[in-house]
mmCIF file of C-alpha atoms and ligand atoms in Angstrom:
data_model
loop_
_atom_site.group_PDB
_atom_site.id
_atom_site.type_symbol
_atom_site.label_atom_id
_atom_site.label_comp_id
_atom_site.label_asym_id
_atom_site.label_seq_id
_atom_site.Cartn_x
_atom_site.Cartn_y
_atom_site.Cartn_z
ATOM 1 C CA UNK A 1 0.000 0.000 0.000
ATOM 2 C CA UNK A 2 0.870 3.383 -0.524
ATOM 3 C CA UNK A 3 0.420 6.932 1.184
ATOM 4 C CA UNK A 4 -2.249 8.179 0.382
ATOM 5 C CA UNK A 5 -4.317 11.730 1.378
ATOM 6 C CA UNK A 6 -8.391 12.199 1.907
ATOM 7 C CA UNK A 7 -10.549 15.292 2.398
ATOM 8 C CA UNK A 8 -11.951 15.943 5.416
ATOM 9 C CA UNK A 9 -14.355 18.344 3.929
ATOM 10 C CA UNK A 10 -17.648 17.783 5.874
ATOM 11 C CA UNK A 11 -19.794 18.863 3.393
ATOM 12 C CA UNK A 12 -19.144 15.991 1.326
ATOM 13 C CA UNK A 13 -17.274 13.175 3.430
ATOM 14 C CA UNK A 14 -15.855 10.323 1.363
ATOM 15 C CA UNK A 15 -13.040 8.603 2.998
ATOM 16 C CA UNK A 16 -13.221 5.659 -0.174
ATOM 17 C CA UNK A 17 -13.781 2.974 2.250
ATOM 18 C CA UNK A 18 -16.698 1.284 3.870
ATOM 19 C CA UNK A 19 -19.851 4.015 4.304
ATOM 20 C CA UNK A 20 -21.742 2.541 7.071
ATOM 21 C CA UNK A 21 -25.174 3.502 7.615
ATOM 22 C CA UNK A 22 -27.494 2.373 10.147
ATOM 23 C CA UNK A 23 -31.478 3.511 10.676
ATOM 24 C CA UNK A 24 -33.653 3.198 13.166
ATOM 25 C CA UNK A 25 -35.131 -0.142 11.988
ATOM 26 C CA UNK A 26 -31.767 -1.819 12.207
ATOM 27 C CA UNK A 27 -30.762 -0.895 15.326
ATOM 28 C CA UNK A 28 -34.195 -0.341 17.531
ATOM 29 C CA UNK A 29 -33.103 -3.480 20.115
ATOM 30 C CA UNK A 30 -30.033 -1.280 21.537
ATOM 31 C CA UNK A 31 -33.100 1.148 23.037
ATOM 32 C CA UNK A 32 -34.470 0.683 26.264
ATOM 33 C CA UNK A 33 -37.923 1.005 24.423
ATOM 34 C CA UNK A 34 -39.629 0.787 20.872
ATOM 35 C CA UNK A 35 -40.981 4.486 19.405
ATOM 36 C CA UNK A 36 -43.875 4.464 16.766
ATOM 37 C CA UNK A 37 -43.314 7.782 15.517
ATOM 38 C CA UNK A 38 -40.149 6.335 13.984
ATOM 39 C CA UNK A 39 -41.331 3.885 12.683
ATOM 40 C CA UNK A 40 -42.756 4.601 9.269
ATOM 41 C CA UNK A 41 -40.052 7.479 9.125
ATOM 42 C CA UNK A 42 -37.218 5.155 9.863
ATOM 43 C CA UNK A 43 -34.188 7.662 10.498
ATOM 44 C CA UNK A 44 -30.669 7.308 10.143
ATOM 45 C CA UNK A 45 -29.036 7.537 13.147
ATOM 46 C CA UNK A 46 -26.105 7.188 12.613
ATOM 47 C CA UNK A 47 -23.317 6.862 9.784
ATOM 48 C CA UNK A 48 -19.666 6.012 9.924
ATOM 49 C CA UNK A 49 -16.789 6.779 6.389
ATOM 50 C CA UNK A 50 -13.966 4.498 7.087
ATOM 51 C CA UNK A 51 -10.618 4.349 4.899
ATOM 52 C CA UNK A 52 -9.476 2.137 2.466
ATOM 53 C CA UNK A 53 -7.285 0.495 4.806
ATOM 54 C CA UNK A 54 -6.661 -3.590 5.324
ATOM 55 C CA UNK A 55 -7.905 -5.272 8.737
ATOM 56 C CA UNK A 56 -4.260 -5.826 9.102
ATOM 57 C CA UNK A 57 -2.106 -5.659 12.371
ATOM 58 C CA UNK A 58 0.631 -2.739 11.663
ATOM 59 C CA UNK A 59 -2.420 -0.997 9.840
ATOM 60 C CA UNK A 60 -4.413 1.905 11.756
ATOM 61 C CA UNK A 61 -7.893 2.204 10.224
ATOM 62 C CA UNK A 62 -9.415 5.987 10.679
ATOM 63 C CA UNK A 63 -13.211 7.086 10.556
ATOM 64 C CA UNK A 64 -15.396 10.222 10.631
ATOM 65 C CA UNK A 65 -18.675 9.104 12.559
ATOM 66 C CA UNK A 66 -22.014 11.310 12.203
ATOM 67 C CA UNK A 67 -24.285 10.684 14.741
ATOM 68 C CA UNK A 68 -27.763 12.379 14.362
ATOM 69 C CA UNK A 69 -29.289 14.432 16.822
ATOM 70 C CA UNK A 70 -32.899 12.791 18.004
ATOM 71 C CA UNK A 71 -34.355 10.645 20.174
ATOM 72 C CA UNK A 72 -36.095 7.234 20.444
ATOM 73 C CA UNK A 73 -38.853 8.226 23.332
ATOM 74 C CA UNK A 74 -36.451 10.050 26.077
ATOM 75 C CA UNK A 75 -33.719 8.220 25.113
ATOM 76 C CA UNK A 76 -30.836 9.867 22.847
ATOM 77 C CA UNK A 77 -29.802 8.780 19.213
ATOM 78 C CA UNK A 78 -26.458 6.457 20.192
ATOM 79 C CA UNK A 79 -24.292 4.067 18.289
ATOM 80 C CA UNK A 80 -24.338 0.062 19.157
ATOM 81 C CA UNK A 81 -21.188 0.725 20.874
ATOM 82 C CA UNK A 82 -18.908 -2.354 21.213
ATOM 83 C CA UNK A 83 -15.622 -3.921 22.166
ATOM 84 C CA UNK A 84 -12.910 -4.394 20.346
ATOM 85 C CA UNK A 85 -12.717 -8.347 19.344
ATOM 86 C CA UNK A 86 -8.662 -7.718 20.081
ATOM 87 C CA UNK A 87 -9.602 -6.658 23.317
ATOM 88 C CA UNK A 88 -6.376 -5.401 23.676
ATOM 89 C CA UNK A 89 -6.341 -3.114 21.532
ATOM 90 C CA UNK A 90 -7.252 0.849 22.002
ATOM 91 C CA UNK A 91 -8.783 3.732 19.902
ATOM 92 C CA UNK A 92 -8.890 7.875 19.761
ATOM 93 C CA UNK A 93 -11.606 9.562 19.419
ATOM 94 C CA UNK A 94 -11.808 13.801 18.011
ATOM 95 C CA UNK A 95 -14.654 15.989 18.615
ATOM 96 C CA UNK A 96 -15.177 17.979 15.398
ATOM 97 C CA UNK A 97 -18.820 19.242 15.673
ATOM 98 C CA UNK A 98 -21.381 18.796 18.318
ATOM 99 C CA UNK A 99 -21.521 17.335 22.259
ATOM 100 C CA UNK A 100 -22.024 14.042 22.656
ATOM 101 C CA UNK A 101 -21.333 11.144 25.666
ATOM 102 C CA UNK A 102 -18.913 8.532 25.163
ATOM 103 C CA UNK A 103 -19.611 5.959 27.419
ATOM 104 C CA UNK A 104 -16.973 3.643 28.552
ATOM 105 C CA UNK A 105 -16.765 -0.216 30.490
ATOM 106 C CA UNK A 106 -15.140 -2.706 31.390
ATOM 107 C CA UNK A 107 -15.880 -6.543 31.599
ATOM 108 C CA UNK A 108 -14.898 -6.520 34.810
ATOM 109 C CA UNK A 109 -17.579 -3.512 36.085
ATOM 110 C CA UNK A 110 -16.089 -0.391 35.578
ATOM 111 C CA UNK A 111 -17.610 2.455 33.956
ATOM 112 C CA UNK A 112 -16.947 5.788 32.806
ATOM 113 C CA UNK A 113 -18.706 8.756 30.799
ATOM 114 C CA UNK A 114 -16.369 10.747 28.779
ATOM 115 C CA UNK A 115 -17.356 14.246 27.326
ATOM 116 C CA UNK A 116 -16.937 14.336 23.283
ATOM 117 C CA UNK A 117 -17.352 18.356 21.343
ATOM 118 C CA UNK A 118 -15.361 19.827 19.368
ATOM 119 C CA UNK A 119 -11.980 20.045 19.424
ATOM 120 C CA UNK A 120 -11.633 17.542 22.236
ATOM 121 C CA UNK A 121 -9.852 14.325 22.195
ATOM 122 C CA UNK A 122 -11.043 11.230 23.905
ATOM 123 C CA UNK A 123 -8.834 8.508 24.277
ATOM 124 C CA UNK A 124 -10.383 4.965 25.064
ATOM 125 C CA UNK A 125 -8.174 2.377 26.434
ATOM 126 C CA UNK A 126 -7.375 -1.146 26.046
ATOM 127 C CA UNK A 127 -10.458 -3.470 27.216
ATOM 128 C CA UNK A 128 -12.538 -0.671 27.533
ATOM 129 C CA UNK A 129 -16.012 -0.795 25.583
ATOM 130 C CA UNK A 130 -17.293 2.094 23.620
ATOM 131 C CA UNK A 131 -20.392 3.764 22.630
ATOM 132 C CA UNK A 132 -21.434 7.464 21.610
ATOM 133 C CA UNK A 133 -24.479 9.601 22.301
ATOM 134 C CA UNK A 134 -25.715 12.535 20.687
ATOM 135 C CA UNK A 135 -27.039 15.010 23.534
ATOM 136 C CA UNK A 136 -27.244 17.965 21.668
ATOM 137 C CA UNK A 137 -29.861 19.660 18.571
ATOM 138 C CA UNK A 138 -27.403 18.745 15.763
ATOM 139 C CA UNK A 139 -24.855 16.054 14.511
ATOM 140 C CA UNK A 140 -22.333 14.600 16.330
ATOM 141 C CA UNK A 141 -19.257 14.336 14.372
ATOM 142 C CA UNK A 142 -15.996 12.813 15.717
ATOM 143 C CA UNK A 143 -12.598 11.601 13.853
ATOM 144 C CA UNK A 144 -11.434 8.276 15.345
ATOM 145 C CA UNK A 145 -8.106 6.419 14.919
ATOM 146 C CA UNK A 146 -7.442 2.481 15.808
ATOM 147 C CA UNK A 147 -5.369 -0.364 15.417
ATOM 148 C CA UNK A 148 -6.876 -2.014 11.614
ATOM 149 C CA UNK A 149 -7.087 -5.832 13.458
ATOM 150 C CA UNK A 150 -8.762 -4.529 16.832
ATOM 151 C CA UNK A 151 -12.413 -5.714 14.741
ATOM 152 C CA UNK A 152 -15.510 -5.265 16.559
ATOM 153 C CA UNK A 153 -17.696 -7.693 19.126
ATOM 154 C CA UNK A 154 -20.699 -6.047 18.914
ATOM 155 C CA UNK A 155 -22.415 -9.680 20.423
ATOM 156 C CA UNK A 156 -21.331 -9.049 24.106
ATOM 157 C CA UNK A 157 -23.243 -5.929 24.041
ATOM 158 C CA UNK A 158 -26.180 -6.895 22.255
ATOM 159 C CA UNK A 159 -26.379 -9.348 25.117
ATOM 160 C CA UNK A 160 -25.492 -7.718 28.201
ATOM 161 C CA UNK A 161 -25.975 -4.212 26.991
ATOM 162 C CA UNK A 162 -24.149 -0.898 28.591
ATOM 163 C CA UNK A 163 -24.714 -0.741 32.795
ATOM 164 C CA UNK A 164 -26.125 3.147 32.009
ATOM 165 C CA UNK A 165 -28.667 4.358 29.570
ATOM 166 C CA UNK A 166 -28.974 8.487 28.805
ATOM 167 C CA UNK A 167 -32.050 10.152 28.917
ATOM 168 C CA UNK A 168 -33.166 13.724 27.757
ATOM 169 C CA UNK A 169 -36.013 14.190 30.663
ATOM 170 C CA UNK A 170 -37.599 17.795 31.380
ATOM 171 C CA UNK A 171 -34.535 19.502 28.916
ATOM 172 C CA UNK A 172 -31.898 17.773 31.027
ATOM 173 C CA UNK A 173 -29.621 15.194 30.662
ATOM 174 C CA UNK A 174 -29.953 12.236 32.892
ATOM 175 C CA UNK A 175 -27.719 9.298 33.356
ATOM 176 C CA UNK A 176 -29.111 6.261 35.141
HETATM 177 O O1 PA5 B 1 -14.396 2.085 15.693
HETATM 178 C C1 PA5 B 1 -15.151 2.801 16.350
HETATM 179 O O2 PA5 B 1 -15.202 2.761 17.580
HETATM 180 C C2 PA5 B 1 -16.086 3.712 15.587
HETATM 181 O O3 PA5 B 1 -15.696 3.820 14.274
HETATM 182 C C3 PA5 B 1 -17.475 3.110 15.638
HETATM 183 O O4 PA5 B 1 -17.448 1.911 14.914
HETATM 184 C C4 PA5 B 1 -18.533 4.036 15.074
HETATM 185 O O5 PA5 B 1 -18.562 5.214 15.819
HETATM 186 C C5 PA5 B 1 -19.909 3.387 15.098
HETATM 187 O O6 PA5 B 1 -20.180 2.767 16.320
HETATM 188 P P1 PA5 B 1 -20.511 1.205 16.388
HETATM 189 O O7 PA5 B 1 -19.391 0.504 15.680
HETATM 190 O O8 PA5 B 1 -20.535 0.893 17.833
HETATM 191 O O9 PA5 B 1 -21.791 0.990 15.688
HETATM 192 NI NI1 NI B 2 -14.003 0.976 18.442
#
């Protein structure tokens, strides 16, 4: 492989690699409830540009995420969030439009919210699972960077889920 160079231009994000995009219909169980008024509209919710780049150790595969603003009842717009299948492995994570939630855990118990906006870098170690939410009136945009074999268990979520769920409730933002 070669260098190569991509535009960052938001207005028209094409990174040449996998564009994945994921609506409301696809991703409805990761809610703590269902919402009819999406469901004839069926929304994106989120969608992620990822480079050209082989799923091969020594690689680094980087993304722009875009993570609408919305809700599904009082619950925000957020992505499946996962861990990495190489759970040793880690990722970065830069705020370039927007506030968002990245929350963080371990296997083992721990937890941790980390704040996402522009200009603001999160880094998310090692064995430590990952998932964004929009909490704000417009997209969430972030720039991540990790290692290209980490590959992604989204299974272990989908079955035990995240220990904390984030809630818009009388124009606040609640955590529980
Ligand atoms: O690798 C990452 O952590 C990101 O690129 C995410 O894949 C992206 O933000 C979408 O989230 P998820 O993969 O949990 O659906
Ligand atoms: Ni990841």
């Amino acid at each position: 492989m070669r260098p190569f160079t991509v535009s960052m231009n938001l207005d028209n994000i094409n990174f040449n690699g996998n564009h994945i995009v994921r609506r409301y219909e696809d991703i409805k169980s990761i809610f703590k409830s269902t919402d009819i008024s999406l469901e004839g509209k069926n929304p994106v919710i989120y969608e992620v540009f990822e480079s050209p780049v082989p799923e091969q150790q020594g690689h680094l595969i980087f993304l722009v995420t875009i993570l609408y603003p919305g809700k599904v009842n009082e619950e925000f717009f957020m992505t499946k969030g996962h861990y990495h299948t190489v759970e040793n492995t880690a990722e970065v994570y830069l705020g370039i439009k927007g506030k968002g939630l990245i929350l963080c855990q371990t296997k083992s118990g721990d937890f941790e919210v980390a704040e996402i906006s522009e200009n603001r870098v999160v880094y998310i170690p090692p064995f430590w699972a990952h998932r964004a939410v929009n909490i704000f009136d417009e997209p969430l945009i972030f720039f991540g960077i990790y290692p290209a074999h980490a590959g992604h268990d989204y299974e272990t979520i989908a079955q035990s889920g995240f220990v904390k769920r984030v809630f818009s409730k009388n124009g606040r933002v609640v955590i529980e």
